[in-house]
């Protein structure tokens, strides 16, 4: 096959995938849902850009890389505070840290409990007798 043939096949396949809507299977509904989610994400980013200073936005972005659920929770709280009029000025990085600490205190993560065996009950001792 020549390069021209491969390019023609690629274009045909790309057109087919675009026509199918990315393989969603639904005609129209999948695209509408995707557009709605994209608009919501854009609206969230617009609100956050208005209420966060650049250094606070950077910190929130780094938090999102580590734990997306926590970043989403913080964003939701910030948006709620902004909509209720409780934010008088843009949120600084220090204020964001305080909010993170407050969320961490209220959010109790599952604790891991390690129960150790008492001495003298080790199963490996049986192997030493052999």
PDB file of N, CA and C in Angstrom, residues 5-6 10 17 21-22 24 29 32 34 44 46 65 74-75 78 80 85 87 93 97 110 112-113 121 124 130:
ATOM      1  N   UNK A   5      -2.788   5.690  -0.320  1.00  0.00           N
ATOM      2  CA  UNK A   5      -3.855   4.756   0.037  1.00  0.00           C
ATOM      3  C   UNK A   5      -4.112   4.769   1.549  1.00  0.00           C
ATOM      4  N   UNK A   6      -3.040   4.763   2.325  1.00  0.00           N
ATOM      5  CA  UNK A   6      -3.179   4.797   3.775  1.00  0.00           C
ATOM      6  C   UNK A   6      -3.857   6.081   4.236  1.00  0.00           C
ATOM      7  N   UNK A  10      -7.374   6.407   6.273  1.00  0.00           N
ATOM      8  CA  UNK A  10      -7.456   7.156   7.535  1.00  0.00           C
ATOM      9  C   UNK A  10      -8.576   8.191   7.481  1.00  0.00           C
ATOM     10  N   UNK A  17     -16.043   7.630  12.005  1.00  0.00           N
ATOM     11  CA  UNK A  17     -16.110   7.804  13.460  1.00  0.00           C
ATOM     12  C   UNK A  17     -16.824   9.090  13.837  1.00  0.00           C
ATOM     13  N   UNK A  21     -20.517   9.680  15.910  1.00  0.00           N
ATOM     14  CA  UNK A  21     -20.512  10.432  17.158  1.00  0.00           C
ATOM     15  C   UNK A  21     -19.564   9.843  18.171  1.00  0.00           C
ATOM     16  N   UNK A  22     -18.474   9.300  17.716  1.00  0.00           N
ATOM     17  CA  UNK A  22     -17.493   8.738  18.630  1.00  0.00           C
ATOM     18  C   UNK A  22     -17.878   7.368  19.143  1.00  0.00           C
ATOM     19  N   UNK A  24     -20.854   6.485  20.350  1.00  0.00           N
ATOM     20  CA  UNK A  24     -21.772   6.580  21.471  1.00  0.00           C
ATOM     21  C   UNK A  24     -23.003   5.714  21.298  1.00  0.00           C
ATOM     22  N   UNK A  29     -28.738  12.204  21.500  1.00  0.00           N
ATOM     23  CA  UNK A  29     -28.764  12.313  22.956  1.00  0.00           C
ATOM     24  C   UNK A  29     -27.369  12.301  23.552  1.00  0.00           C
ATOM     25  N   UNK A  32     -25.836  15.670  22.957  1.00  0.00           N
ATOM     26  CA  UNK A  32     -26.450  16.701  23.785  1.00  0.00           C
ATOM     27  C   UNK A  32     -25.962  16.605  25.217  1.00  0.00           C
ATOM     28  N   UNK A  34     -23.141  15.330  26.215  1.00  0.00           N
ATOM     29  CA  UNK A  34     -21.732  15.745  26.215  1.00  0.00           C
ATOM     30  C   UNK A  34     -21.623  17.267  26.151  1.00  0.00           C
ATOM     31  N   UNK A  44     -18.329  26.392  35.409  1.00  0.00           N
ATOM     32  CA  UNK A  44     -17.585  26.224  36.667  1.00  0.00           C
ATOM     33  C   UNK A  44     -16.224  26.902  36.577  1.00  0.00           C
ATOM     34  N   UNK A  46     -15.338  29.317  34.649  1.00  0.00           N
ATOM     35  CA  UNK A  46     -15.526  30.761  34.583  1.00  0.00           C
ATOM     36  C   UNK A  46     -15.755  31.345  35.977  1.00  0.00           C
ATOM     37  N   UNK A  65      -4.928  17.109  40.446  1.00  0.00           N
ATOM     38  CA  UNK A  65      -4.065  16.058  39.909  1.00  0.00           C
ATOM     39  C   UNK A  65      -3.919  14.906  40.894  1.00  0.00           C
ATOM     40  N   UNK A  74     -14.072  20.984  46.978  1.00  0.00           N
ATOM     41  CA  UNK A  74     -13.636  22.354  47.293  1.00  0.00           C
ATOM     42  C   UNK A  74     -14.241  23.335  46.295  1.00  0.00           C
ATOM     43  N   UNK A  75     -14.227  22.985  45.015  1.00  0.00           N
ATOM     44  CA  UNK A  75     -14.824  23.856  44.000  1.00  0.00           C
ATOM     45  C   UNK A  75     -16.302  24.082  44.294  1.00  0.00           C
ATOM     46  N   UNK A  78     -16.634  26.500  47.142  1.00  0.00           N
ATOM     47  CA  UNK A  78     -16.297  27.864  46.732  1.00  0.00           C
ATOM     48  C   UNK A  78     -17.409  28.483  45.897  1.00  0.00           C
ATOM     49  N   UNK A  80     -20.564  27.653  45.956  1.00  0.00           N
ATOM     50  CA  UNK A  80     -21.705  27.883  46.842  1.00  0.00           C
ATOM     51  C   UNK A  80     -21.508  29.172  47.647  1.00  0.00           C
ATOM     52  N   UNK A  85     -23.025  34.942  48.292  1.00  0.00           N
ATOM     53  CA  UNK A  85     -22.533  36.285  48.595  1.00  0.00           C
ATOM     54  C   UNK A  85     -21.626  36.355  49.805  1.00  0.00           C
ATOM     55  N   UNK A  87     -18.441  35.559  49.834  1.00  0.00           N
ATOM     56  CA  UNK A  87     -17.074  35.920  49.444  1.00  0.00           C
ATOM     57  C   UNK A  87     -17.053  37.404  49.090  1.00  0.00           C
ATOM     58  N   UNK A  93      -4.449  32.022  48.292  1.00  0.00           N
ATOM     59  CA  UNK A  93      -3.949  30.673  48.521  1.00  0.00           C
ATOM     60  C   UNK A  93      -4.065  30.301  50.004  1.00  0.00           C
ATOM     61  N   UNK A  97      -6.078  27.201  51.655  1.00  0.00           N
ATOM     62  CA  UNK A  97      -5.486  26.236  52.595  1.00  0.00           C
ATOM     63  C   UNK A  97      -6.383  26.058  53.819  1.00  0.00           C
ATOM     64  N   UNK A 110     -11.585   6.525  56.046  1.00  0.00           N
ATOM     65  CA  UNK A 110     -11.526   5.213  56.689  1.00  0.00           C
ATOM     66  C   UNK A 110     -10.158   4.951  57.272  1.00  0.00           C
ATOM     67  N   UNK A 112      -7.237   2.532  58.897  1.00  0.00           N
ATOM     68  CA  UNK A 112      -6.736   1.176  58.772  1.00  0.00           C
ATOM     69  C   UNK A 112      -6.298   0.720  60.152  1.00  0.00           C
ATOM     70  N   UNK A 113      -6.846  -0.385  60.586  1.00  0.00           N
ATOM     71  CA  UNK A 113      -6.509  -0.922  61.894  1.00  0.00           C
ATOM     72  C   UNK A 113      -5.679  -2.182  61.676  1.00  0.00           C
ATOM     73  N   UNK A 121       2.210 -17.320  69.109  1.00  0.00           N
ATOM     74  CA  UNK A 121       1.186 -17.897  68.251  1.00  0.00           C
ATOM     75  C   UNK A 121       1.567 -17.793  66.783  1.00  0.00           C
ATOM     76  N   UNK A 124       4.785 -19.766  61.775  1.00  0.00           N
ATOM     77  CA  UNK A 124       6.084 -20.100  61.203  1.00  0.00           C
ATOM     78  C   UNK A 124       6.921 -20.941  62.150  1.00  0.00           C
ATOM     79  N   UNK A 130      10.852 -28.937  61.598  1.00  0.00           N
ATOM     80  CA  UNK A 130      11.135 -29.918  60.537  1.00  0.00           C
ATOM     81  C   UNK A 130      12.589 -30.144  60.323  1.00  0.00           C
TER      82      UNK A 130
END
